[in-house]
Short mmCIF file of C-alpha atoms and ligand atoms in Angstrom, two decimals:
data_model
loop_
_atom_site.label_atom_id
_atom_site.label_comp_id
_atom_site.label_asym_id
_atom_site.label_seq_id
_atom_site.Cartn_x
_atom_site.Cartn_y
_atom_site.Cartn_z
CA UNK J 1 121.30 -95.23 -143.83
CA UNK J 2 121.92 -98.12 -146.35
CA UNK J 3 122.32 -98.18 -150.04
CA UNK J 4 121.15 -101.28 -151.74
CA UNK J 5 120.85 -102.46 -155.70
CA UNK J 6 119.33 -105.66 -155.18
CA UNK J 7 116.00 -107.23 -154.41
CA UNK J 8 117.64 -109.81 -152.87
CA UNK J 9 119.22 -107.24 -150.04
CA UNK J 10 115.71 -105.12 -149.82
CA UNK J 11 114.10 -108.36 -148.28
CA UNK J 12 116.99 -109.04 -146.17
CA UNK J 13 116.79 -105.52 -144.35
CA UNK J 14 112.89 -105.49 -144.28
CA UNK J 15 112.30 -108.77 -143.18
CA UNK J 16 113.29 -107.83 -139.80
CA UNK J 17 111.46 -104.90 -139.65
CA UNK J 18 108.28 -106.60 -140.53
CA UNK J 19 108.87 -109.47 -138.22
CA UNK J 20 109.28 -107.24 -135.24
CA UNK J 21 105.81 -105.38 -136.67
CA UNK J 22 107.49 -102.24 -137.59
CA UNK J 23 105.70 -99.98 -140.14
CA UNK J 24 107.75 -99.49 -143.38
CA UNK J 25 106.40 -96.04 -145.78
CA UNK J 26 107.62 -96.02 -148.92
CA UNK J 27 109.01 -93.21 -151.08
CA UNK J 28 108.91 -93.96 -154.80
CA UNK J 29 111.71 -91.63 -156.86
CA UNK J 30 112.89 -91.49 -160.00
CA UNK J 31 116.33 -89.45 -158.39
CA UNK J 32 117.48 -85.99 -158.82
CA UNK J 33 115.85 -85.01 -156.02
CA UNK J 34 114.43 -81.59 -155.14
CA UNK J 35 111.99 -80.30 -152.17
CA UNK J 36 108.89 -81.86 -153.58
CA UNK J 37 110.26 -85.45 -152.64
CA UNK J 38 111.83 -84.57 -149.52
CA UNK J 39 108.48 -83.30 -148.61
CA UNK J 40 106.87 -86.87 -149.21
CA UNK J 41 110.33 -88.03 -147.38
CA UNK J 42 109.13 -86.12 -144.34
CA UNK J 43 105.85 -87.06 -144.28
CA UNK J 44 106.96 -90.74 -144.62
CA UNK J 45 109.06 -90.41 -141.92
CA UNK J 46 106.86 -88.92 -139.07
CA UNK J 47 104.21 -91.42 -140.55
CA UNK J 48 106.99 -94.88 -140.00
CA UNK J 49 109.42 -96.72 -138.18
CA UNK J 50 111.38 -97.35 -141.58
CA UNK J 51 111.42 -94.91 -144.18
CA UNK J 52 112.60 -96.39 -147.88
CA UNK J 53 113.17 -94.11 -151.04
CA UNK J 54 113.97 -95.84 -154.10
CA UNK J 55 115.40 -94.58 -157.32
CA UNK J 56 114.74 -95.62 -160.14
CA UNK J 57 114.72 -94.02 -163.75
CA UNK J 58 112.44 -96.72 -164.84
CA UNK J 59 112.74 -97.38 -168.53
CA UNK J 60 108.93 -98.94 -169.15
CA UNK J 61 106.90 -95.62 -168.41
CA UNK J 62 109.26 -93.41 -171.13
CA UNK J 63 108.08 -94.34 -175.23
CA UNK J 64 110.80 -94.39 -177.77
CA UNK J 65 111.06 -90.89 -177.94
CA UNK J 66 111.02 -89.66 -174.60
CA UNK J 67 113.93 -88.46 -172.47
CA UNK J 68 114.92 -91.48 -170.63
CA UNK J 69 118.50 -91.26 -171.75
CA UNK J 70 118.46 -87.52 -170.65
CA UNK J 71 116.73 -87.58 -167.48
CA UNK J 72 119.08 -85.59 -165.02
CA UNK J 73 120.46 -88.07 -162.29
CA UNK J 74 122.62 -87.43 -159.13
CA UNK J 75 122.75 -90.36 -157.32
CA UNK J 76 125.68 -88.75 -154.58
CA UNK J 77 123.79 -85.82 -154.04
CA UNK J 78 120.24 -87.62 -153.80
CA UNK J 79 121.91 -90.45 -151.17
CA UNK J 80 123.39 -86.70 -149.22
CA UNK J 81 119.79 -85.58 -148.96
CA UNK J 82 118.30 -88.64 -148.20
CA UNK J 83 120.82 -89.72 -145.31
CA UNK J 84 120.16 -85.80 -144.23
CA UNK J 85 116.08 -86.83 -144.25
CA UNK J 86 116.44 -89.12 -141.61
CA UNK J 87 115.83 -92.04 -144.68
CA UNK J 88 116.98 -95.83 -143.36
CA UNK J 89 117.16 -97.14 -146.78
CA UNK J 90 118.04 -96.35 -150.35
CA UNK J 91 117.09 -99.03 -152.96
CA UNK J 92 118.60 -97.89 -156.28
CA UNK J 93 118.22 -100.30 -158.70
CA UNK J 94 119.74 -100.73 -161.81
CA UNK J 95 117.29 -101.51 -165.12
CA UNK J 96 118.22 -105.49 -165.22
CA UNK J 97 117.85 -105.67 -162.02
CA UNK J 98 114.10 -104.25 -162.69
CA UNK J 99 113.73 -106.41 -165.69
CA UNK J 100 115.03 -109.46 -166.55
CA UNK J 101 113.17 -111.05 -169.88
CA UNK J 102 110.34 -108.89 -168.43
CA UNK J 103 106.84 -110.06 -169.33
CA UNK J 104 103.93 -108.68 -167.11
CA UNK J 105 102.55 -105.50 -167.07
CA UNK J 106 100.24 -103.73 -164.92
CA UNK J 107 97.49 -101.56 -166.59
CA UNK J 108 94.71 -99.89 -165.30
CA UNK J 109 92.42 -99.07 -167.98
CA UNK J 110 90.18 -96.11 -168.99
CA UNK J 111 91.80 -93.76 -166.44
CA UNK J 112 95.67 -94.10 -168.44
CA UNK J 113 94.64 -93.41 -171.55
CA UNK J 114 93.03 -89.90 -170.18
CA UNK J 115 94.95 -86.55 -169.84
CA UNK J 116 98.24 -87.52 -170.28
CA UNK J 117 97.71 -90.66 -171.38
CA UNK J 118 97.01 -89.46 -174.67
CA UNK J 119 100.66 -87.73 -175.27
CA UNK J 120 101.67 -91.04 -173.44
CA UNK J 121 100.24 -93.87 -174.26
CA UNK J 122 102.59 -96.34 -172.38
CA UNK J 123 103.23 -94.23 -169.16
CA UNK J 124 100.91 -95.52 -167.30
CA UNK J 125 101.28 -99.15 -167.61
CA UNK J 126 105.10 -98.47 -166.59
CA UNK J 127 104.46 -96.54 -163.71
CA UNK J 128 101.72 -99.02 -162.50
CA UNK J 129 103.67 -101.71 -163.29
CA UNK J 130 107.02 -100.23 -161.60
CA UNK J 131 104.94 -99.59 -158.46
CA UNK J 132 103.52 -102.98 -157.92
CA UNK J 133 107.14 -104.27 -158.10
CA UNK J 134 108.07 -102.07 -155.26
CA UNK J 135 104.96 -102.65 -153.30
CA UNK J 136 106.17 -106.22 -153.28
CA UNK J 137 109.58 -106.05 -152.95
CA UNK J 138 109.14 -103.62 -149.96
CA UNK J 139 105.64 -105.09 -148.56
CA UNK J 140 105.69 -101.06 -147.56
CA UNK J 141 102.55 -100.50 -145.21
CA UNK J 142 102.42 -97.08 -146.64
CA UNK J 143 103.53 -95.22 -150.14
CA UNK J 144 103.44 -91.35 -150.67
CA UNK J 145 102.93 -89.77 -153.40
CA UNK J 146 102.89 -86.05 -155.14
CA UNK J 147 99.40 -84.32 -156.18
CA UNK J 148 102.04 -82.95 -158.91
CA UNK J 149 101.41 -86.22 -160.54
CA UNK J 150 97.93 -86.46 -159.62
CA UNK J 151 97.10 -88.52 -162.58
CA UNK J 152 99.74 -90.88 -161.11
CA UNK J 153 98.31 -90.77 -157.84
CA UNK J 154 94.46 -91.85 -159.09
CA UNK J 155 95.57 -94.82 -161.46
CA UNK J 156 97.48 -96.02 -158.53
CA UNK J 157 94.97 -95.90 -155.87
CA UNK J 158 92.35 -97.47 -158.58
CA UNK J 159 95.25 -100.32 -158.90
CA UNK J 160 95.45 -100.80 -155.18
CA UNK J 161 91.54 -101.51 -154.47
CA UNK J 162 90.95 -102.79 -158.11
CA UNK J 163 93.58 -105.69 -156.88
CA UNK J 164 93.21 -105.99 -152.83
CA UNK J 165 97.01 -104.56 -152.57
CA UNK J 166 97.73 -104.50 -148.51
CA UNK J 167 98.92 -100.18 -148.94
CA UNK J 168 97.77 -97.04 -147.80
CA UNK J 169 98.56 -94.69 -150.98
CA UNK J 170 99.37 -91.25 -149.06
CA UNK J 171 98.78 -87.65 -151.58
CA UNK J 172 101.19 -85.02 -150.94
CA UNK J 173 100.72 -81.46 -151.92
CA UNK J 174 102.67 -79.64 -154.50
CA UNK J 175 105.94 -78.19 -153.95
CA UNK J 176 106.78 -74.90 -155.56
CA UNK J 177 109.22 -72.42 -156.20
CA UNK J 178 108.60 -69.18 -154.53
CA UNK J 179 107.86 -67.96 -158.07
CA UNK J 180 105.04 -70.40 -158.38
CA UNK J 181 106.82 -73.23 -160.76
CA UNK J 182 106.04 -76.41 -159.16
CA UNK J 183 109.45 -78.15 -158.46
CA UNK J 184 110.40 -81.19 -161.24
CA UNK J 185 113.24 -82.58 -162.14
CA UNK J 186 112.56 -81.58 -165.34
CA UNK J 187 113.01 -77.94 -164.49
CA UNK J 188 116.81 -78.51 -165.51
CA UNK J 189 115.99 -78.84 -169.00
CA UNK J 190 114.71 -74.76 -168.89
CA UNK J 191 117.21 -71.77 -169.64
CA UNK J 192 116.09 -68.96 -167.38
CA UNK J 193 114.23 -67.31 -170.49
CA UNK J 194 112.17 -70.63 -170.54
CA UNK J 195 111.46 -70.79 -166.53
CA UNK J 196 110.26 -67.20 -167.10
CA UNK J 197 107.43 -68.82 -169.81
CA UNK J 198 106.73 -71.63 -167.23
CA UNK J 199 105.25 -69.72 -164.84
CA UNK J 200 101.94 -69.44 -167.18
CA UNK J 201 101.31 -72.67 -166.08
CA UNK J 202 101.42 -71.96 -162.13
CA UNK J 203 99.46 -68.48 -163.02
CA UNK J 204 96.91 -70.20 -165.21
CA UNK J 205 95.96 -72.24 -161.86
CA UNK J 206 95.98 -69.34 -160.29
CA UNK J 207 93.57 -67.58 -162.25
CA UNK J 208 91.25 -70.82 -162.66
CA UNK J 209 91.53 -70.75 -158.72
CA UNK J 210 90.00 -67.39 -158.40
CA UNK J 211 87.33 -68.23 -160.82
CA UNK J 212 86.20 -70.75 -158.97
CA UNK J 213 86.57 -68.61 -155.29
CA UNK J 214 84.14 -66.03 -157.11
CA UNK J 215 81.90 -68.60 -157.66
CA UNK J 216 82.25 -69.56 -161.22
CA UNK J 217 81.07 -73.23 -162.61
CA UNK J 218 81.10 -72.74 -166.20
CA UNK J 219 84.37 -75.32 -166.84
CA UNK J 220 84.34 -73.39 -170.31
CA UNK J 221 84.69 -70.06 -168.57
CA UNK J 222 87.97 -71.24 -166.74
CA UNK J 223 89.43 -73.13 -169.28
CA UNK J 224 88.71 -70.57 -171.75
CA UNK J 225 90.70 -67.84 -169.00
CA UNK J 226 93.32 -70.53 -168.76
CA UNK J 227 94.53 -70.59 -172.25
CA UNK J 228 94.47 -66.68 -172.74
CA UNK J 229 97.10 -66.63 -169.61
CA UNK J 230 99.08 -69.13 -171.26
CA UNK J 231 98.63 -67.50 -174.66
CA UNK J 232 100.99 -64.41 -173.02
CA UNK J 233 104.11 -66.80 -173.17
CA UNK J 234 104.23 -67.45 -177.05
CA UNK J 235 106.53 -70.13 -177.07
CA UNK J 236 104.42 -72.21 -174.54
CA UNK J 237 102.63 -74.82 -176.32
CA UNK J 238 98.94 -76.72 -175.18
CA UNK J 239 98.76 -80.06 -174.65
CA UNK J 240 95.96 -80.07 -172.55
CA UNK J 241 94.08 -77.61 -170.52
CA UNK J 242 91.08 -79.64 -168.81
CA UNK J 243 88.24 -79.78 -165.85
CA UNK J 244 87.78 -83.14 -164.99
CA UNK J 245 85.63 -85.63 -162.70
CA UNK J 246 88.42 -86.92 -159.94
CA UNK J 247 86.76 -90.46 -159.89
CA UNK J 248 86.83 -91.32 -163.56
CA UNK J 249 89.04 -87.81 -165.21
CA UNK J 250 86.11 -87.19 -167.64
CA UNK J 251 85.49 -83.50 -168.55
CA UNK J 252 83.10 -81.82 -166.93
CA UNK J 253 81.17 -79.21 -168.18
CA UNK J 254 78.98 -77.51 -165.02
CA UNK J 255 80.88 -77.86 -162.00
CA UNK J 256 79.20 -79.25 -159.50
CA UNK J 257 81.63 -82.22 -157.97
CA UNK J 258 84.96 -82.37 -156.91
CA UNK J 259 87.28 -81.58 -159.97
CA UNK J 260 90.95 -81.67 -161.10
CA UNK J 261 92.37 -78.95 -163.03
CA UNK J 262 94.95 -79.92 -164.97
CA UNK J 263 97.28 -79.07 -167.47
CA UNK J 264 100.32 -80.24 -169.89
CA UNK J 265 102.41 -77.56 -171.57
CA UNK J 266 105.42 -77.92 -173.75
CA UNK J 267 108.07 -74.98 -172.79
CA UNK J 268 110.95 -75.22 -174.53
CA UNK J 269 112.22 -78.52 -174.61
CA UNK J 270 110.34 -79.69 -171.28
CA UNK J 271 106.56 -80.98 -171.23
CA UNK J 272 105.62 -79.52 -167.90
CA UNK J 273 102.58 -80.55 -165.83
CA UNK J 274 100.86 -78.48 -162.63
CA UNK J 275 97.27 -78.91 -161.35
CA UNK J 276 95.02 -77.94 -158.86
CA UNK J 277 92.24 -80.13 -156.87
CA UNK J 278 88.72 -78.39 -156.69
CA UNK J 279 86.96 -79.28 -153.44
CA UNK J 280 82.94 -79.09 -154.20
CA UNK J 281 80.84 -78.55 -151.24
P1 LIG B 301 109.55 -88.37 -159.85
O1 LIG B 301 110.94 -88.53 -159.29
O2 LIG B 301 109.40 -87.17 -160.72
O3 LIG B 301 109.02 -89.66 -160.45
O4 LIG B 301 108.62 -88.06 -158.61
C1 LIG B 301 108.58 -88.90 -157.48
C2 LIG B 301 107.45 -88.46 -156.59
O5 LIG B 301 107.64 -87.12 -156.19
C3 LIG B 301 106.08 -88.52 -157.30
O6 LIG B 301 105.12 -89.03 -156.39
C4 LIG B 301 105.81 -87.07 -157.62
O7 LIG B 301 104.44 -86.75 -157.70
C5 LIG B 301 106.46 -86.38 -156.44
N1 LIG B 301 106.76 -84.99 -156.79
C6 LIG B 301 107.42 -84.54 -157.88
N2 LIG B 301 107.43 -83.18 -157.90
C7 LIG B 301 106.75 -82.77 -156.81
C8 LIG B 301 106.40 -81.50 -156.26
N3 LIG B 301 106.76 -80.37 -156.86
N4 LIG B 301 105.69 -81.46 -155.11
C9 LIG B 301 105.32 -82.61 -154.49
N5 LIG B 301 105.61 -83.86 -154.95
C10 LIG B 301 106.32 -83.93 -156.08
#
């Protein structure tokens, strides 16, 4: 396995590889890793010839006021795992590196400003743009991504055919804890009292999940069920609870499509998202 900071060396390895037709999947990370990217590592890896991860704490998807300074990193540990993952290369950039007199963005409209696009209004533009700088860098044939993030996942693949990008976008399920948290690097910021509220979010799923097995379409119904699970942590705070179209994330009312259920809860001093994906048949 190789470490590399520069652009400059990423083409150098990969140039190779492509010439000689190899398939290269792509692992975008922001570091600290836990099971939820290794299980995207995996996947790229029986999917590839060349597996790359890179991490990146990237500055343009986190407003003012956001936690990029506090974001947990451990770049020894996350290069132990990775070289354990069977993982060829490690690009680990540092921000100047990223962006120099930076002037381009990337946005894909409608779709960012939705769920949590609204507590963020410049998120997606940095992830999109972030993205499209490793899609080039790495001309990856593949990139795999978390359902966790399944907002994430949607703008991207809208980005991809919106602008004839030469990637297959991969969807991962969601990793979780055995007590139902889905895994995030954000988890560090929770005391155990606080990972003990969390799991409202994982149970609120749960319960919108059975609903739906039962046969329930009313989106009120569920989301209404939802919030009274979450209401039994007090300290757990809304941001959204929502039923929403997968194609364009409007809300809908009657199910009767394939739907996301998502939500965004502030637990202590963490915003934590989970989700589930409704299949409609
Ligand atoms: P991050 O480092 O948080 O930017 O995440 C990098 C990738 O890992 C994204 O595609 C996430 O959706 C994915 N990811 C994060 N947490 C999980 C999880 N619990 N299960 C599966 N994938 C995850």
């Amino acid at each position: 396995m190789q470490t590399v900071t520069t652009v400059k060396e990423v083409r150098e390895i990969l140039d190779p590889i492509h010439k000689k037709g190899q398939t290269v999947g792509l692992v975008p990370t922001m570091g600290y890793l836990h099971d939820g990217h290794l299980s995207l590592i995996q996947k790229a890896r029986e999917e590839n010839d060349f597996v790359v991860v890179s991490i990146f704490v990237n500055p343009t998807q986190f407003s003012p006021n956001e936690d990029l300074d506090q974001y947990p990193r451990d770049f020894e540990r996350d290069q132990v795992l990775c070289e354990a993952h069977g993982v060829d290369l490690i690009f680990h950039p540092d921000a100047s590196e990223m962006y120099h007199n930076h002037k381009t963005y990337v946005s894909v409209d409608d779709l960012s400003q939705k769920l949590c696009g609204k507590t963020r209004p410049i998120h997606f533009r940095g992830v999109a743009t972030v993205c499209t700088k490793l899609f080039h860098i790495t001309k990856a044939d593949r990139a795999y991504f978390g359902q966790k993030d399944a907002q994430q996942f949607f703008i991207l693949n809208k980005m991809v055919r919106d602008l004839n990008f030469d990637i297959a976008l991969r969807l991962c399920p969601i990793v979780r804890a055995e007590s139902g948290l889905a895994l995030s690097s954000r988890n560090k910021y929770l005391s155990d009292a606080e990972k003990e509220d969390a799991l409202v979010l994982s149970r609120a799923l749960k319960e919108a999940r059975a609903l739906l097995d039962a046969g329930e379409r009313q989106s009120a119904v569920i989301l209404d069920a939802m919030k009274k699970v979450i209401a039994t942590a007090p300290d757990a705070k809304i941001d959204y609870v929502k039923i929403v179209d997968v194609e364009n994330l409007d809300d809908v009312e009657v199910i009767d499509r394939d739907v996301l259920v998502a939500l965004a809860v502030y637990v202590g001093p963490a915003r934590l998202i989970d989700n589930l994906i409704f299949k409609f048949q």
